[in-house]
């Protein structure tokens, strides 16, 4: 998957980037607050 920066910015090429960003967010967000601080996982 080669990114070619140019004047051709069509939604067709932008969609996979958005999906990838959302996927990374879903993967990185839950992985960031891994240690239960009490806010993410209310144990009380």
JSON list of N, CA and C in Angstrom, two decimals:
[
{"chain": "A", "resi": 1, "resn": "UNK", "atom": "N", "xyz": [0.86, -1.20, 0.00]},
{"chain": "A", "resi": 1, "resn": "UNK", "atom": "CA", "xyz": [0.00, 0.00, 0.00]},
{"chain": "A", "resi": 1, "resn": "UNK", "atom": "C", "xyz": [0.89, 1.24, 0.00]},
{"chain": "A", "resi": 2, "resn": "UNK", "atom": "N", "xyz": [1.08, 1.81, -1.18]},
{"chain": "A", "resi": 2, "resn": "UNK", "atom": "CA", "xyz": [1.95, 2.98, -1.30]},
{"chain": "A", "resi": 2, "resn": "UNK", "atom": "C", "xyz": [1.13, 4.26, -1.31]},
{"chain": "A", "resi": 3, "resn": "UNK", "atom": "N", "xyz": [1.52, 5.20, -0.47]},
{"chain": "A", "resi": 3, "resn": "UNK", "atom": "CA", "xyz": [0.82, 6.48, -0.42]},
{"chain": "A", "resi": 3, "resn": "UNK", "atom": "C", "xyz": [1.48, 7.46, -1.38]},
{"chain": "A", "resi": 4, "resn": "UNK", "atom": "N", "xyz": [0.73, 7.88, -2.39]},
{"chain": "A", "resi": 4, "resn": "UNK", "atom": "CA", "xyz": [1.27, 8.82, -3.37]},
{"chain": "A", "resi": 4, "resn": "UNK", "atom": "C", "xyz": [0.62, 10.19, -3.19]},
{"chain": "A", "resi": 5, "resn": "UNK", "atom": "N", "xyz": [1.33, 11.12, -2.51]},
{"chain": "A", "resi": 5, "resn": "UNK", "atom": "CA", "xyz": [0.80, 12.46, -2.29]},
{"chain": "A", "resi": 5, "resn": "UNK", "atom": "C", "xyz": [0.66, 13.23, -3.59]},
{"chain": "A", "resi": 6, "resn": "UNK", "atom": "N", "xyz": [-0.55, 13.66, -3.88]},
{"chain": "A", "resi": 6, "resn": "UNK", "atom": "CA", "xyz": [-0.78, 14.39, -5.12]},
{"chain": "A", "resi": 6, "resn": "UNK", "atom": "C", "xyz": [-2.11, 15.13, -5.07]},
{"chain": "A", "resi": 7, "resn": "UNK", "atom": "N", "xyz": [-2.46, 15.83, -6.13]},
{"chain": "A", "resi": 7, "resn": "UNK", "atom": "CA", "xyz": [-3.71, 16.59, -6.18]},
{"chain": "A", "resi": 7, "resn": "UNK", "atom": "C", "xyz": [-4.92, 15.67, -6.24]},
{"chain": "A", "resi": 8, "resn": "UNK", "atom": "N", "xyz": [-4.69, 14.37, -6.47]},
{"chain": "A", "resi": 8, "resn": "UNK", "atom": "CA", "xyz": [-5.81, 13.43, -6.56]},
{"chain": "A", "resi": 8, "resn": "UNK", "atom": "C", "xyz": [-6.16, 12.91, -5.17]},
{"chain": "A", "resi": 9, "resn": "UNK", "atom": "N", "xyz": [-7.04, 13.64, -4.50]},
{"chain": "A", "resi": 9, "resn": "UNK", "atom": "CA", "xyz": [-7.49, 13.19, -3.18]},
{"chain": "A", "resi": 9, "resn": "UNK", "atom": "C", "xyz": [-8.96, 12.83, -3.27]},
{"chain": "A", "resi": 10, "resn": "UNK", "atom": "N", "xyz": [-9.23, 11.63, -3.74]},
{"chain": "A", "resi": 10, "resn": "UNK", "atom": "CA", "xyz": [-10.61, 11.18, -3.89]},
{"chain": "A", "resi": 10, "resn": "UNK", "atom": "C", "xyz": [-11.02, 10.38, -2.67]},
{"chain": "A", "resi": 11, "resn": "UNK", "atom": "N", "xyz": [-12.31, 10.41, -2.31]},
{"chain": "A", "resi": 11, "resn": "UNK", "atom": "CA", "xyz": [-12.82, 9.67, -1.15]},
{"chain": "A", "resi": 11, "resn": "UNK", "atom": "C", "xyz": [-12.53, 8.18, -1.26]},
{"chain": "A", "resi": 12, "resn": "UNK", "atom": "N", "xyz": [-12.34, 7.70, -2.49]},
{"chain": "A", "resi": 12, "resn": "UNK", "atom": "CA", "xyz": [-12.09, 6.27, -2.68]},
{"chain": "A", "resi": 12, "resn": "UNK", "atom": "C", "xyz": [-10.75, 5.89, -2.07]},
{"chain": "A", "resi": 13, "resn": "UNK", "atom": "N", "xyz": [-9.78, 6.80, -2.13]},
{"chain": "A", "resi": 13, "resn": "UNK", "atom": "CA", "xyz": [-8.46, 6.51, -1.57]},
{"chain": "A", "resi": 13, "resn": "UNK", "atom": "C", "xyz": [-8.41, 6.94, -0.11]},
{"chain": "A", "resi": 14, "resn": "UNK", "atom": "N", "xyz": [-9.35, 7.78, 0.28]},
{"chain": "A", "resi": 14, "resn": "UNK", "atom": "CA", "xyz": [-9.34, 8.28, 1.65]},
{"chain": "A", "resi": 14, "resn": "UNK", "atom": "C", "xyz": [-10.09, 7.34, 2.59]},
{"chain": "A", "resi": 15, "resn": "UNK", "atom": "N", "xyz": [-11.03, 6.59, 2.04]},
{"chain": "A", "resi": 15, "resn": "UNK", "atom": "CA", "xyz": [-11.84, 5.70, 2.88]},
{"chain": "A", "resi": 15, "resn": "UNK", "atom": "C", "xyz": [-11.00, 4.67, 3.62]},
{"chain": "A", "resi": 16, "resn": "UNK", "atom": "N", "xyz": [-10.10, 3.96, 2.94]},
{"chain": "A", "resi": 16, "resn": "UNK", "atom": "CA", "xyz": [-9.27, 2.96, 3.65]},
{"chain": "A", "resi": 16, "resn": "UNK", "atom": "C", "xyz": [-8.42, 3.59, 4.74]},
{"chain": "A", "resi": 17, "resn": "UNK", "atom": "N", "xyz": [-8.00, 4.83, 4.53]},
{"chain": "A", "resi": 17, "resn": "UNK", "atom": "CA", "xyz": [-7.20, 5.52, 5.55]},
{"chain": "A", "resi": 17, "resn": "UNK", "atom": "C", "xyz": [-8.05, 5.80, 6.78]},
{"chain": "A", "resi": 18, "resn": "UNK", "atom": "N", "xyz": [-9.31, 6.21, 6.54]},
{"chain": "A", "resi": 18, "resn": "UNK", "atom": "CA", "xyz": [-10.21, 6.49, 7.66]},
{"chain": "A", "resi": 18, "resn": "UNK", "atom": "C", "xyz": [-10.50, 5.21, 8.42]},
{"chain": "A", "resi": 19, "resn": "UNK", "atom": "N", "xyz": [-10.76, 4.13, 7.68]},
{"chain": "A", "resi": 19, "resn": "UNK", "atom": "CA", "xyz": [-11.05, 2.85, 8.32]},
{"chain": "A", "resi": 19, "resn": "UNK", "atom": "C", "xyz": [-9.84, 2.39, 9.13]},
{"chain": "A", "resi": 20, "resn": "UNK", "atom": "N", "xyz": [-8.66, 2.59, 8.58]},
{"chain": "A", "resi": 20, "resn": "UNK", "atom": "CA", "xyz": [-7.44, 2.18, 9.28]},
{"chain": "A", "resi": 20, "resn": "UNK", "atom": "C", "xyz": [-7.26, 3.01, 10.55]},
{"chain": "A", "resi": 21, "resn": "UNK", "atom": "N", "xyz": [-7.56, 4.30, 10.46]},
{"chain": "A", "resi": 21, "resn": "UNK", "atom": "CA", "xyz": [-7.43, 5.17, 11.62]},
{"chain": "A", "resi": 21, "resn": "UNK", "atom": "C", "xyz": [-8.39, 4.74, 12.72]},
{"chain": "A", "resi": 22, "resn": "UNK", "atom": "N", "xyz": [-9.64, 4.46, 12.32]},
{"chain": "A", "resi": 22, "resn": "UNK", "atom": "CA", "xyz": [-10.64, 4.02, 13.30]},
{"chain": "A", "resi": 22, "resn": "UNK", "atom": "C", "xyz": [-10.23, 2.69, 13.92]},
{"chain": "A", "resi": 23, "resn": "UNK", "atom": "N", "xyz": [-9.70, 1.80, 13.09]},
{"chain": "A", "resi": 23, "resn": "UNK", "atom": "CA", "xyz": [-9.25, 0.50, 13.59]},
{"chain": "A", "resi": 23, "resn": "UNK", "atom": "C", "xyz": [-8.11, 0.67, 14.59]},
{"chain": "A", "resi": 24, "resn": "UNK", "atom": "N", "xyz": [-7.19, 1.56, 14.27]},
{"chain": "A", "resi": 24, "resn": "UNK", "atom": "CA", "xyz": [-6.06, 1.81, 15.17]},
{"chain": "A", "resi": 24, "resn": "UNK", "atom": "C", "xyz": [-6.56, 2.41, 16.48]},
{"chain": "A", "resi": 25, "resn": "UNK", "atom": "N", "xyz": [-7.56, 3.30, 16.39]},
{"chain": "A", "resi": 25, "resn": "UNK", "atom": "CA", "xyz": [-8.12, 3.91, 17.59]},
{"chain": "A", "resi": 25, "resn": "UNK", "atom": "C", "xyz": [-8.74, 2.84, 18.49]},
{"chain": "A", "resi": 26, "resn": "UNK", "atom": "N", "xyz": [-9.50, 1.92, 17.87]},
{"chain": "A", "resi": 26, "resn": "UNK", "atom": "CA", "xyz": [-10.15, 0.86, 18.65]},
{"chain": "A", "resi": 26, "resn": "UNK", "atom": "C", "xyz": [-9.12, -0.07, 19.27]},
{"chain": "A", "resi": 27, "resn": "UNK", "atom": "N", "xyz": [-7.95, -0.17, 18.63]},
{"chain": "A", "resi": 27, "resn": "UNK", "atom": "CA", "xyz": [-6.92, -1.08, 19.13]},
{"chain": "A", "resi": 27, "resn": "UNK", "atom": "C", "xyz": [-6.04, -0.39, 20.18]},
{"chain": "A", "resi": 28, "resn": "UNK", "atom": "N", "xyz": [-5.73, 0.89, 19.93]},
{"chain": "A", "resi": 28, "resn": "UNK", "atom": "CA", "xyz": [-4.81, 1.59, 20.83]},
{"chain": "A", "resi": 28, "resn": "UNK", "atom": "C", "xyz": [-5.52, 2.16, 22.06]},
{"chain": "A", "resi": 29, "resn": "UNK", "atom": "N", "xyz": [-6.76, 2.62, 21.89]},
{"chain": "A", "resi": 29, "resn": "UNK", "atom": "CA", "xyz": [-7.47, 3.23, 23.02]},
{"chain": "A", "resi": 29, "resn": "UNK", "atom": "C", "xyz": [-7.65, 2.24, 24.18]},
{"chain": "A", "resi": 30, "resn": "UNK", "atom": "N", "xyz": [-8.20, 1.05, 23.92]},
{"chain": "A", "resi": 30, "resn": "UNK", "atom": "CA", "xyz": [-8.37, 0.09, 25.03]},
{"chain": "A", "resi": 30, "resn": "UNK", "atom": "C", "xyz": [-7.03, -0.40, 25.56]},
{"chain": "A", "resi": 31, "resn": "UNK", "atom": "N", "xyz": [-5.99, -0.30, 24.77]},
{"chain": "A", "resi": 31, "resn": "UNK", "atom": "CA", "xyz": [-4.67, -0.80, 25.19]},
{"chain": "A", "resi": 31, "resn": "UNK", "atom": "C", "xyz": [-3.96, 0.25, 26.04]},
{"chain": "A", "resi": 32, "resn": "UNK", "atom": "N", "xyz": [-4.32, 1.52, 25.87]},
{"chain": "A", "resi": 32, "resn": "UNK", "atom": "CA", "xyz": [-3.66, 2.59, 26.62]},
{"chain": "A", "resi": 32, "resn": "UNK", "atom": "C", "xyz": [-4.02, 2.52, 28.11]},
{"chain": "A", "resi": 33, "resn": "UNK", "atom": "N", "xyz": [-5.33, 2.60, 28.45]},
{"chain": "A", "resi": 33, "resn": "UNK", "atom": "CA", "xyz": [-5.70, 2.51, 29.87]},
{"chain": "A", "resi": 33, "resn": "UNK", "atom": "C", "xyz": [-5.76, 1.06, 30.32]},
{"chain": "A", "resi": 34, "resn": "UNK", "atom": "N", "xyz": [-4.70, 0.31, 30.09]},
{"chain": "A", "resi": 34, "resn": "UNK", "atom": "CA", "xyz": [-4.69, -1.11, 30.46]},
{"chain": "A", "resi": 34, "resn": "UNK", "atom": "C", "xyz": [-4.75, -1.27, 31.98]},
{"chain": "A", "resi": 35, "resn": "UNK", "atom": "N", "xyz": [-3.92, -0.54, 32.74]},
{"chain": "A", "resi": 35, "resn": "UNK", "atom": "CA", "xyz": [-3.98, -0.65, 34.21]},
{"chain": "A", "resi": 35, "resn": "UNK", "atom": "C", "xyz": [-5.27, -0.04, 34.73]},
{"chain": "A", "resi": 36, "resn": "UNK", "atom": "N", "xyz": [-6.08, -0.80, 35.47]},
{"chain": "A", "resi": 36, "resn": "UNK", "atom": "CA", "xyz": [-7.37, -0.29, 35.98]},
{"chain": "A", "resi": 36, "resn": "UNK", "atom": "C", "xyz": [-7.15, 0.79, 37.03]},
{"chain": "A", "resi": 37, "resn": "UNK", "atom": "N", "xyz": [-7.41, 2.03, 36.64]},
{"chain": "A", "resi": 37, "resn": "UNK", "atom": "CA", "xyz": [-7.23, 3.15, 37.57]},
{"chain": "A", "resi": 37, "resn": "UNK", "atom": "C", "xyz": [-8.48, 3.36, 38.42]},
{"chain": "A", "resi": 38, "resn": "UNK", "atom": "N", "xyz": [-9.56, 2.66, 38.04]},
{"chain": "A", "resi": 38, "resn": "UNK", "atom": "CA", "xyz": [-10.80, 2.81, 38.79]},
{"chain": "A", "resi": 38, "resn": "UNK", "atom": "C", "xyz": [-11.83, 3.59, 37.99]},
{"chain": "A", "resi": 39, "resn": "UNK", "atom": "N", "xyz": [-11.37, 4.37, 37.01]},
{"chain": "A", "resi": 39, "resn": "UNK", "atom": "CA", "xyz": [-12.30, 5.17, 36.20]},
{"chain": "A", "resi": 39, "resn": "UNK", "atom": "C", "xyz": [-12.81, 4.34, 35.03]},
{"chain": "A", "resi": 40, "resn": "UNK", "atom": "N", "xyz": [-11.90, 3.60, 34.40]},
{"chain": "A", "resi": 40, "resn": "UNK", "atom": "CA", "xyz": [-12.28, 2.79, 33.25]},
{"chain": "A", "resi": 40, "resn": "UNK", "atom": "C", "xyz": [-13.07, 1.57, 33.71]},
{"chain": "A", "resi": 41, "resn": "UNK", "atom": "N", "xyz": [-12.59, 0.95, 34.80]},
{"chain": "A", "resi": 41, "resn": "UNK", "atom": "CA", "xyz": [-13.28, -0.25, 35.32]},
{"chain": "A", "resi": 41, "resn": "UNK", "atom": "C", "xyz": [-13.70, 0.00, 36.77]},
{"chain": "A", "resi": 42, "resn": "UNK", "atom": "N", "xyz": [-14.95, 0.45, 36.96]},
{"chain": "A", "resi": 42, "resn": "UNK", "atom": "CA", "xyz": [-15.45, 0.72, 38.32]},
{"chain": "A", "resi": 42, "resn": "UNK", "atom": "C", "xyz": [-15.63, -0.58, 39.11]},
{"chain": "A", "resi": 43, "resn": "UNK", "atom": "N", "xyz": [-14.75, -0.82, 40.06]},
{"chain": "A", "resi": 43, "resn": "UNK", "atom": "CA", "xyz": [-14.82, -2.06, 40.84]},
{"chain": "A", "resi": 43, "resn": "UNK", "atom": "C", "xyz": [-15.56, -1.84, 42.14]},
{"chain": "A", "resi": 44, "resn": "UNK", "atom": "N", "xyz": [-15.75, -0.57, 42.53]},
{"chain": "A", "resi": 44, "resn": "UNK", "atom": "CA", "xyz": [-16.42, -0.29, 43.80]},
{"chain": "A", "resi": 44, "resn": "UNK", "atom": "C", "xyz": [-17.92, -0.30, 43.62]}
]
